Amino acid sequence: TDEIMQQEIRPLVAVDIIEQLHRQFAILSGGRGKDGAPIITFPEFAGFSEIPDDDFLNVVTYLTSIPSLEAASIGFIIIIDRRRDKWSAVKASLSRIAGAFPGNLQLVFVLRPSRFIQRAIADIGIKLYRDDFKMKVPIIMLNSVSDLHGYIDKSQLTRELGGTLEYGHSQWIHHRTAIENFAMTVKTTAQMLQAFGTDLAETELPNDVQCTEELLSSHTDHHSKLKDELKLAVKQGATLLTCIREPVTRSANSKLSPDELENVATVERLLAQLDETEKAFDQFWTKHHLKLEQCLQLRHFEHDFREVKLTLDNLMETQAGFADIGDSVTRVENLLKEQKHLEEKGQEPLEKAQSLALHGEQLIQNNHYAVDSIRPKCVELRRICDDFTNETKKKYDILGKSLELHKQLDKASQWCEAGIYLLASQAVDKCQSQEGAETALVEIEKFLVTAKEHQLSNPKEFYNQFDMILTPEIKANAQRIVQKLEDVQEMFDKRQVSLKKLAAKQTRPVQPVAPHPESSPKRASPKITRPAAVENLGQFCGAPGRGAAAQNGNHALHSQGLIEKCISKSQGHIINELIETERVYVEELQSIIEGYASEMDNPSLVHLIPSALQNKKEILFGNLPEIYDFHNRIFLKEIENCIENPELLARCFLKRKEDLQIYEKYCQNKPRSEALWRQCGDSIFFQECQRKLDHKLSLDAYLLKPVQRITKYQLLLKEMLKCSKNSEGTAELEEALATMLDIIKSVNDSMHQIAITGYEGDVSELGKLLMQGSFNVWTDHKKGHNKVKDLARFKPMQRHLFLYTKMLLFCKKREENTDGHEKTASYSFKNSLKMSTVGITENVKGDNKKFEIWYNGREEVYIIQASSVELKNTWISEIRKVLTGQLEACR
């Protein structure tokens, strides 16, 4: 077997034959012949013939293996000391040596027995048996040690042979054992280092940080232990070298024997081998350790890259979701704030990405082995950073353009409204005179100059300037305003023509083209009139609509013969749009309920919910589940049935008038929901829900959907109405439109109503809220002091009025900023009048926008000024209905 082979091949060492060596039947004293031949001495040994052959052969073989090859090649000198023995012992010794000596022999010296008879026998015996010994070298028989000195110098012989060579057998055995142990230690250490090196070279580098750290720690510990082993081996060799040199160190006259010098050389050679092995191992370890450290750097870099990349991808995805460019100044300003917030939010990840890219480049500069893996990641990080920065700049540019556009549109709209108001306010009777006509012309010319100040002199150019960033909705709004500008300009042109004729001719008065608004106090049909509050809600939801001031000039615009253009959409197309958007709306509501509201009860996510949100699901979501249930189970199915029968659409809205009142409750809760969202909207819980749903927008955008949806229906009904003029079903469509406008008005009014503060009674007991709006109010109390009366006539109070069937409330409107968000209005209660005790005066001298409400036989008079005649007429009509209803009830 391999073990037997290894045992046969391995040379003998002292420890293998330690007992035989201690018997001292053969010694290698360290002496040399004159030509440097090593001397092996066989001292007198009583039981020499009884030594087993194997023991004899092992000892002699071991002794001949110790001298250097150079010394052994000269041949060994053997000294057999048999002075106290018989010839038979001499004969036996020669025979054994001749038959078993493994080395190259040069001479054999035999110290004959000292007794006369044995010496004579030995002389005869050597002559008779010389050939029997089969020795090819001379055998020299010596009578005494002095004869031996003639052949070998005394300094090379031990004291037993009359020499001066110091030899201690026990110390020799100790040195031999120590040298051989050290040689074995050197060999074992080299094998361990080689095995460790092989293991290191074959180790596959791990793919994660933790495993790499563990491997680096394990290899470093193993390396430290091997270095300790090396230090111990070097220390062992140095100690052994000191022991061998000890005689020379102790006495300057002492000299080491050739064998001892060879021992020194052997130990020094072994120490040199250790040093070379250690240097080679250190060189390899340095490279391996560097690679491990670089691997750990790489794994850290890859780990950080994955984290930063994920954050940047989410950031880019969020940015990509910001596709809205706004449909009003307020919305664009909010979008700019959101963009700013996103930019600030992205600052830290971008800095981390830039820092990581810089770190990667430093690794490359430091000759990292994985350059091909690191460099693309650095390029990718810088690319994403640049993309985000460029996209952010692009977003700012677009939003800036959008803000400029909407400001221009607002200015244009305000200019139109102001122009309409100017035309409507020019009294017909005053314009009949030349002076009056000229004054009116000057007013118009001054006003038209302001068009240049607002860059409105060329409406087409104004629109084309922003054509590239317009959405279809904004484009439609811009076209509407441009058309309005042209219409108003046309009105001014016609008015100027009329006034110039009046100024030139004074034979008889001529009525201007546009009659005075007050001269035609007819109310517009309630089915198509949108109260100012409804306009506010419509704008809030992103729906196009006329402002309250535009309504002021509604009659004036009609008096100029302006006709609203019909949009070319078929009824089927409009119903398809309604159904498709309704389906999307239902799906969005479902996703909010399942992806957010239900998740608030998920045990695995409870720890992510902020404390401020605990047990407040109903505040955040309001009656959203009720709205979803109605649309999913009932309304969607009913309008889907209208695909084949478009004329049934109006009936759906009329039939579900009461059901759609659920939006009132939702809108009333909206301010509380928004306040809670501002407090908790940044929580990890909402981010996790948004990630699972893969929504581009956050929850607050989806919570606005119901408010947007309720205002969308009236727009689609208007489209239907335009496409079905004077056809069957028109009356029902008009009624459905009036119903939806009424619902929106009711919703809008209720949102104002919940903001009333300071009223000690219960507003629900005041009857239905019919109207609400802001007015200038003067008071006149008969019992008051004259100065107070006079003062009251000149200083109007800003009051927000709420008209119920049973009561008229006077409140003061207050606007407050909430945590840097949009202003929220509240209405501080000031006064109230029971409708059963009031009277009205419809016209007040000097101002056609004023009317009076008086109390207790004009004991208290409230002079109320509306923003327009039409608004005044609407309020008077509603108040008249209440008073008439009370009168009929009394009858």
PDB file of C-alpha atoms in Angstrom, residues 186-409:
ATOM      1  CA  VAL A 186      10.395  22.961   8.159  1.00  0.00           C
ATOM      2  CA  LYS A 187       8.997  20.366   5.781  1.00  0.00           C
ATOM      3  CA  THR A 188       5.577  20.277   7.524  1.00  0.00           C
ATOM      4  CA  THR A 189       5.387  24.080   7.636  1.00  0.00           C
ATOM      5  CA  ALA A 190       6.216  24.329   3.942  1.00  0.00           C
ATOM      6  CA  GLN A 191       3.533  21.738   3.154  1.00  0.00           C
ATOM      7  CA  MET A 192       0.972  23.629   5.250  1.00  0.00           C
ATOM      8  CA  LEU A 193       1.810  26.889   3.480  1.00  0.00           C
ATOM      9  CA  GLN A 194       1.637  25.165   0.105  1.00  0.00           C
ATOM     10  CA  ALA A 195      -1.723  23.555   0.976  1.00  0.00           C
ATOM     11  CA  PHE A 196      -3.097  26.901   2.190  1.00  0.00           C
ATOM     12  CA  GLY A 197      -1.811  28.605  -0.948  1.00  0.00           C
ATOM     13  CA  THR A 198      -3.498  25.959  -3.132  1.00  0.00           C
ATOM     14  CA  ASP A 199      -6.704  26.386  -1.145  1.00  0.00           C
ATOM     15  CA  LEU A 200      -6.553  30.170  -1.620  1.00  0.00           C
ATOM     16  CA  ALA A 201      -5.872  29.850  -5.335  1.00  0.00           C
ATOM     17  CA  GLU A 202      -8.836  27.501  -5.800  1.00  0.00           C
ATOM     18  CA  THR A 203     -11.261  29.570  -3.695  1.00  0.00           C
ATOM     19  CA  GLU A 204     -14.151  31.045  -5.666  1.00  0.00           C
ATOM     20  CA  LEU A 205     -14.928  34.642  -4.745  1.00  0.00           C
ATOM     21  CA  PRO A 206     -18.381  35.045  -3.118  1.00  0.00           C
ATOM     22  CA  ASN A 207     -21.139  37.152  -4.663  1.00  0.00           C
ATOM     23  CA  ASP A 208     -22.362  39.027  -1.575  1.00  0.00           C
ATOM     24  CA  VAL A 209     -20.917  41.246   1.127  1.00  0.00           C
ATOM     25  CA  GLN A 210     -21.498  38.952   4.106  1.00  0.00           C
ATOM     26  CA  CYS A 211     -19.906  35.851   2.567  1.00  0.00           C
ATOM     27  CA  THR A 212     -16.951  37.911   1.341  1.00  0.00           C
ATOM     28  CA  GLU A 213     -16.426  39.390   4.811  1.00  0.00           C
ATOM     29  CA  GLU A 214     -16.592  35.899   6.335  1.00  0.00           C
ATOM     30  CA  LEU A 215     -14.118  34.508   3.793  1.00  0.00           C
ATOM     31  CA  LEU A 216     -11.703  37.410   4.305  1.00  0.00           C
ATOM     32  CA  SER A 217     -11.896  36.961   8.080  1.00  0.00           C
ATOM     33  CA  SER A 218     -11.403  33.164   7.803  1.00  0.00           C
ATOM     34  CA  HIS A 219      -8.397  33.453   5.469  1.00  0.00           C
ATOM     35  CA  THR A 220      -6.846  36.217   7.583  1.00  0.00           C
ATOM     36  CA  ASP A 221      -7.192  34.101  10.754  1.00  0.00           C
ATOM     37  CA  HIS A 222      -5.664  31.081   9.000  1.00  0.00           C
ATOM     38  CA  HIS A 223      -2.835  33.275   7.687  1.00  0.00           C
ATOM     39  CA  SER A 224      -2.144  34.612  11.188  1.00  0.00           C
ATOM     40  CA  LYS A 225      -1.971  31.074  12.614  1.00  0.00           C
ATOM     41  CA  LEU A 226       0.456  29.970   9.895  1.00  0.00           C
ATOM     42  CA  LYS A 227       2.606  33.039  10.509  1.00  0.00           C
ATOM     43  CA  ASP A 228       2.711  32.067  14.208  1.00  0.00           C
ATOM     44  CA  GLU A 229       3.789  28.552  13.174  1.00  0.00           C
ATOM     45  CA  LEU A 230       6.549  30.077  11.046  1.00  0.00           C
ATOM     46  CA  LYS A 231       7.757  32.229  13.909  1.00  0.00           C
ATOM     47  CA  LEU A 232       7.886  29.190  16.205  1.00  0.00           C
ATOM     48  CA  ALA A 233       9.843  27.185  13.589  1.00  0.00           C
ATOM     49  CA  VAL A 234      12.377  30.010  13.117  1.00  0.00           C
ATOM     50  CA  LYS A 235      12.728  30.323  16.875  1.00  0.00           C
ATOM     51  CA  GLN A 236      13.274  26.533  17.145  1.00  0.00           C
ATOM     52  CA  GLY A 237      15.998  26.636  14.464  1.00  0.00           C
ATOM     53  CA  ALA A 238      17.757  29.600  16.080  1.00  0.00           C
ATOM     54  CA  THR A 239      17.738  27.870  19.478  1.00  0.00           C
ATOM     55  CA  LEU A 240      19.153  24.663  17.933  1.00  0.00           C
ATOM     56  CA  LEU A 241      21.881  26.629  16.156  1.00  0.00           C
ATOM     57  CA  THR A 242      22.852  28.234  19.457  1.00  0.00           C
ATOM     58  CA  CYS A 243      23.036  24.796  21.149  1.00  0.00           C
ATOM     59  CA  ILE A 244      25.295  23.376  18.436  1.00  0.00           C
ATOM     60  CA  ARG A 245      27.612  26.384  18.601  1.00  0.00           C
ATOM     61  CA  GLU A 246      27.618  26.380  22.398  1.00  0.00           C
ATOM     62  CA  PRO A 247      31.176  24.903  22.815  1.00  0.00           C
ATOM     63  CA  VAL A 248      32.676  27.627  20.625  1.00  0.00           C
ATOM     64  CA  THR A 249      30.678  30.285  22.404  1.00  0.00           C
ATOM     65  CA  ARG A 250      31.806  28.948  25.803  1.00  0.00           C
ATOM     66  CA  SER A 251      35.532  28.666  24.976  1.00  0.00           C
ATOM     67  CA  ALA A 252      37.488  30.577  22.365  1.00  0.00           C
ATOM     68  CA  ASN A 253      39.954  27.666  22.055  1.00  0.00           C
ATOM     69  CA  SER A 254      37.242  25.201  21.175  1.00  0.00           C
ATOM     70  CA  LYS A 255      36.605  24.212  17.617  1.00  0.00           C
ATOM     71  CA  LEU A 256      33.653  22.438  16.121  1.00  0.00           C
ATOM     72  CA  SER A 257      34.202  19.071  14.571  1.00  0.00           C
ATOM     73  CA  PRO A 258      33.540  18.625  10.840  1.00  0.00           C
ATOM     74  CA  ASP A 259      30.267  16.814  11.680  1.00  0.00           C
ATOM     75  CA  GLU A 260      29.229  19.657  14.006  1.00  0.00           C
ATOM     76  CA  LEU A 261      30.082  22.176  11.306  1.00  0.00           C
ATOM     77  CA  GLU A 262      27.910  20.147   8.918  1.00  0.00           C
ATOM     78  CA  ASN A 263      25.124  20.271  11.538  1.00  0.00           C
ATOM     79  CA  VAL A 264      25.455  24.073  11.647  1.00  0.00           C
ATOM     80  CA  ALA A 265      25.297  24.222   7.864  1.00  0.00           C
ATOM     81  CA  THR A 266      22.235  21.944   7.867  1.00  0.00           C
ATOM     82  CA  VAL A 267      20.353  24.110  10.363  1.00  0.00           C
ATOM     83  CA  GLU A 268      21.357  27.303   8.537  1.00  0.00           C
ATOM     84  CA  ARG A 269      20.187  25.764   5.267  1.00  0.00           C
ATOM     85  CA  LEU A 270      16.857  24.833   6.849  1.00  0.00           C
ATOM     86  CA  LEU A 271      16.476  28.364   8.256  1.00  0.00           C
ATOM     87  CA  ALA A 272      17.206  29.782   4.805  1.00  0.00           C
ATOM     88  CA  GLN A 273      14.532  27.483   3.346  1.00  0.00           C
ATOM     89  CA  LEU A 274      12.077  28.757   5.956  1.00  0.00           C
ATOM     90  CA  ASP A 275      12.925  32.343   5.104  1.00  0.00           C
ATOM     91  CA  GLU A 276      12.484  31.751   1.358  1.00  0.00           C
ATOM     92  CA  THR A 277       9.210  29.891   1.969  1.00  0.00           C
ATOM     93  CA  GLU A 278       7.929  32.712   4.175  1.00  0.00           C
ATOM     94  CA  LYS A 279       8.865  35.370   1.606  1.00  0.00           C
ATOM     95  CA  ALA A 280       7.165  33.461  -1.206  1.00  0.00           C
ATOM     96  CA  PHE A 281       4.094  32.884   0.969  1.00  0.00           C
ATOM     97  CA  ASP A 282       3.960  36.555   2.034  1.00  0.00           C
ATOM     98  CA  GLN A 283       4.181  37.637  -1.597  1.00  0.00           C
ATOM     99  CA  PHE A 284       1.336  35.301  -2.548  1.00  0.00           C
ATOM    100  CA  TRP A 285      -0.722  36.285   0.512  1.00  0.00           C
ATOM    101  CA  THR A 286      -0.291  39.987  -0.280  1.00  0.00           C
ATOM    102  CA  LYS A 287      -1.780  39.433  -3.742  1.00  0.00           C
ATOM    103  CA  HIS A 288      -4.547  37.184  -2.445  1.00  0.00           C
ATOM    104  CA  HIS A 289      -5.431  39.502   0.455  1.00  0.00           C
ATOM    105  CA  LEU A 290      -5.537  42.457  -1.942  1.00  0.00           C
ATOM    106  CA  LYS A 291      -7.878  40.520  -4.219  1.00  0.00           C
ATOM    107  CA  LEU A 292     -10.128  39.607  -1.286  1.00  0.00           C
ATOM    108  CA  GLU A 293     -10.209  43.223  -0.108  1.00  0.00           C
ATOM    109  CA  GLN A 294     -10.964  44.360  -3.658  1.00  0.00           C
ATOM    110  CA  CYS A 295     -13.677  41.710  -3.860  1.00  0.00           C
ATOM    111  CA  LEU A 296     -15.211  43.066  -0.646  1.00  0.00           C
ATOM    112  CA  GLN A 297     -14.970  46.608  -2.041  1.00  0.00           C
ATOM    113  CA  LEU A 298     -16.692  45.373  -5.203  1.00  0.00           C
ATOM    114  CA  ARG A 299     -19.489  43.622  -3.288  1.00  0.00           C
ATOM    115  CA  HIS A 300     -20.066  46.757  -1.174  1.00  0.00           C
ATOM    116  CA  PHE A 301     -20.065  48.822  -4.356  1.00  0.00           C
ATOM    117  CA  GLU A 302     -22.517  46.431  -6.065  1.00  0.00           C
ATOM    118  CA  HIS A 303     -24.788  46.393  -2.983  1.00  0.00           C
ATOM    119  CA  ASP A 304     -24.782  50.200  -2.751  1.00  0.00           C
ATOM    120  CA  PHE A 305     -25.317  50.406  -6.509  1.00  0.00           C
ATOM    121  CA  ARG A 306     -28.419  48.205  -6.346  1.00  0.00           C
ATOM    122  CA  GLU A 307     -29.885  50.283  -3.498  1.00  0.00           C
ATOM    123  CA  VAL A 308     -29.113  53.640  -5.142  1.00  0.00           C
ATOM    124  CA  LYS A 309     -30.291  52.373  -8.553  1.00  0.00           C
ATOM    125  CA  LEU A 310     -33.621  51.225  -7.062  1.00  0.00           C
ATOM    126  CA  THR A 311     -34.115  54.619  -5.369  1.00  0.00           C
ATOM    127  CA  LEU A 312     -33.200  56.477  -8.582  1.00  0.00           C
ATOM    128  CA  ASP A 313     -35.503  54.277 -10.685  1.00  0.00           C
ATOM    129  CA  ASN A 314     -38.379  54.998  -8.289  1.00  0.00           C
ATOM    130  CA  LEU A 315     -37.488  58.682  -8.474  1.00  0.00           C
ATOM    131  CA  MET A 316     -37.474  58.634 -12.263  1.00  0.00           C
ATOM    132  CA  GLU A 317     -40.750  56.698 -12.282  1.00  0.00           C
ATOM    133  CA  THR A 318     -42.331  59.274  -9.974  1.00  0.00           C
ATOM    134  CA  GLN A 319     -41.005  62.056 -12.179  1.00  0.00           C
ATOM    135  CA  ALA A 320     -42.350  60.331 -15.282  1.00  0.00           C
ATOM    136  CA  GLY A 321     -45.758  60.266 -13.561  1.00  0.00           C
ATOM    137  CA  PHE A 322     -45.718  64.081 -13.370  1.00  0.00           C
ATOM    138  CA  ALA A 323     -47.145  64.487 -16.853  1.00  0.00           C
ATOM    139  CA  ASP A 324     -49.769  67.044 -15.834  1.00  0.00           C
ATOM    140  CA  ILE A 325     -49.009  70.611 -16.940  1.00  0.00           C
ATOM    141  CA  GLY A 326     -51.960  72.121 -15.058  1.00  0.00           C
ATOM    142  CA  ASP A 327     -55.184  73.688 -16.130  1.00  0.00           C
ATOM    143  CA  SER A 328     -55.108  76.822 -13.962  1.00  0.00           C
ATOM    144  CA  VAL A 329     -52.615  79.147 -12.283  1.00  0.00           C
ATOM    145  CA  THR A 330     -53.286  77.557  -8.889  1.00  0.00           C
ATOM    146  CA  ARG A 331     -52.860  74.036 -10.254  1.00  0.00           C
ATOM    147  CA  VAL A 332     -49.611  74.920 -12.045  1.00  0.00           C
ATOM    148  CA  GLU A 333     -48.262  76.587  -8.895  1.00  0.00           C
ATOM    149  CA  ASN A 334     -49.118  73.427  -6.941  1.00  0.00           C
ATOM    150  CA  LEU A 335     -47.410  71.317  -9.614  1.00  0.00           C
ATOM    151  CA  LEU A 336     -44.321  73.533  -9.343  1.00  0.00           C
ATOM    152  CA  LYS A 337     -44.360  72.980  -5.574  1.00  0.00           C
ATOM    153  CA  GLU A 338     -44.678  69.225  -6.146  1.00  0.00           C
ATOM    154  CA  GLN A 339     -41.808  69.351  -8.648  1.00  0.00           C
ATOM    155  CA  LYS A 340     -39.731  71.316  -6.148  1.00  0.00           C
ATOM    156  CA  HIS A 341     -40.570  68.767  -3.455  1.00  0.00           C
ATOM    157  CA  LEU A 342     -39.551  65.930  -5.802  1.00  0.00           C
ATOM    158  CA  GLU A 343     -36.314  67.752  -6.640  1.00  0.00           C
ATOM    159  CA  GLU A 344     -35.540  68.176  -2.931  1.00  0.00           C
ATOM    160  CA  LYS A 345     -36.503  64.568  -2.284  1.00  0.00           C
ATOM    161  CA  GLY A 346     -34.137  63.475  -5.037  1.00  0.00           C
ATOM    162  CA  GLN A 347     -31.217  65.564  -3.783  1.00  0.00           C
ATOM    163  CA  GLU A 348     -29.972  62.953  -1.308  1.00  0.00           C
ATOM    164  CA  PRO A 349     -30.205  59.951  -3.702  1.00  0.00           C
ATOM    165  CA  LEU A 350     -28.486  61.990  -6.425  1.00  0.00           C
ATOM    166  CA  GLU A 351     -25.661  62.954  -4.058  1.00  0.00           C
ATOM    167  CA  LYS A 352     -25.317  59.291  -3.046  1.00  0.00           C
ATOM    168  CA  ALA A 353     -25.224  58.265  -6.694  1.00  0.00           C
ATOM    169  CA  GLN A 354     -22.565  60.866  -7.563  1.00  0.00           C
ATOM    170  CA  SER A 355     -20.538  59.855  -4.491  1.00  0.00           C
ATOM    171  CA  LEU A 356     -20.822  56.173  -5.403  1.00  0.00           C
ATOM    172  CA  ALA A 357     -19.766  56.873  -8.992  1.00  0.00           C
ATOM    173  CA  LEU A 358     -16.740  58.804  -7.674  1.00  0.00           C
ATOM    174  CA  HIS A 359     -15.917  55.907  -5.340  1.00  0.00           C
ATOM    175  CA  GLY A 360     -16.136  53.511  -8.299  1.00  0.00           C
ATOM    176  CA  GLU A 361     -13.747  55.650 -10.323  1.00  0.00           C
ATOM    177  CA  GLN A 362     -11.309  55.681  -7.390  1.00  0.00           C
ATOM    178  CA  LEU A 363     -11.458  51.863  -7.334  1.00  0.00           C
ATOM    179  CA  ILE A 364     -10.629  51.853 -11.040  1.00  0.00           C
ATOM    180  CA  GLN A 365      -7.700  54.254 -10.489  1.00  0.00           C
ATOM    181  CA  ASN A 366      -6.428  51.923  -7.735  1.00  0.00           C
ATOM    182  CA  ASN A 367      -6.142  49.109 -10.327  1.00  0.00           C
ATOM    183  CA  HIS A 368      -9.144  47.126  -9.160  1.00  0.00           C
ATOM    184  CA  TYR A 369      -9.392  43.734 -10.870  1.00  0.00           C
ATOM    185  CA  ALA A 370     -13.118  44.216 -11.767  1.00  0.00           C
ATOM    186  CA  VAL A 371     -12.782  47.363 -13.884  1.00  0.00           C
ATOM    187  CA  ASP A 372     -15.111  45.944 -16.547  1.00  0.00           C
ATOM    188  CA  SER A 373     -17.872  45.528 -13.961  1.00  0.00           C
ATOM    189  CA  ILE A 374     -17.392  48.841 -12.117  1.00  0.00           C
ATOM    190  CA  ARG A 375     -17.041  51.260 -15.039  1.00  0.00           C
ATOM    191  CA  PRO A 376     -20.478  50.563 -16.661  1.00  0.00           C
ATOM    192  CA  LYS A 377     -22.164  51.045 -13.276  1.00  0.00           C
ATOM    193  CA  CYS A 378     -20.436  54.419 -12.807  1.00  0.00           C
ATOM    194  CA  VAL A 379     -21.561  55.430 -16.291  1.00  0.00           C
ATOM    195  CA  GLU A 380     -25.119  54.269 -15.518  1.00  0.00           C
ATOM    196  CA  LEU A 381     -25.260  56.244 -12.253  1.00  0.00           C
ATOM    197  CA  ARG A 382     -24.066  59.440 -13.913  1.00  0.00           C
ATOM    198  CA  ARG A 383     -26.484  58.907 -16.799  1.00  0.00           C
ATOM    199  CA  ILE A 384     -29.490  58.567 -14.465  1.00  0.00           C
ATOM    200  CA  CYS A 385     -28.383  61.648 -12.500  1.00  0.00           C
ATOM    201  CA  ASP A 386     -28.059  63.619 -15.726  1.00  0.00           C
ATOM    202  CA  ASP A 387     -31.421  62.305 -16.967  1.00  0.00           C
ATOM    203  CA  PHE A 388     -33.143  63.333 -13.736  1.00  0.00           C
ATOM    204  CA  THR A 389     -31.508  66.777 -13.780  1.00  0.00           C
ATOM    205  CA  ASN A 390     -32.348  67.334 -17.453  1.00  0.00           C
ATOM    206  CA  GLU A 391     -35.888  66.052 -17.031  1.00  0.00           C
ATOM    207  CA  THR A 392     -36.349  68.275 -13.973  1.00  0.00           C
ATOM    208  CA  LYS A 393     -35.159  71.294 -15.961  1.00  0.00           C
ATOM    209  CA  LYS A 394     -37.492  70.307 -18.788  1.00  0.00           C
ATOM    210  CA  LYS A 395     -40.430  69.993 -16.347  1.00  0.00           C
ATOM    211  CA  TYR A 396     -39.643  73.414 -14.871  1.00  0.00           C
ATOM    212  CA  ASP A 397     -39.485  74.897 -18.381  1.00  0.00           C
ATOM    213  CA  ILE A 398     -42.820  73.371 -19.373  1.00  0.00           C
ATOM    214  CA  LEU A 399     -44.525  74.321 -16.099  1.00  0.00           C
ATOM    215  CA  GLY A 400     -43.048  77.809 -16.332  1.00  0.00           C
ATOM    216  CA  LYS A 401     -44.493  78.141 -19.812  1.00  0.00           C
ATOM    217  CA  SER A 402     -47.787  76.729 -18.562  1.00  0.00           C
ATOM    218  CA  LEU A 403     -47.845  79.208 -15.662  1.00  0.00           C
ATOM    219  CA  GLU A 404     -47.155  82.072 -18.042  1.00  0.00           C
ATOM    220  CA  LEU A 405     -49.919  80.802 -20.338  1.00  0.00           C
ATOM    221  CA  HIS A 406     -52.536  80.544 -17.596  1.00  0.00           C
ATOM    222  CA  LYS A 407     -51.611  83.932 -16.174  1.00  0.00           C
ATOM    223  CA  GLN A 408     -52.040  85.375 -19.643  1.00  0.00           C
ATOM    224  CA  LEU A 409     -55.356  83.567 -20.050  1.00  0.00           C
TER     225      LEU A 409
END
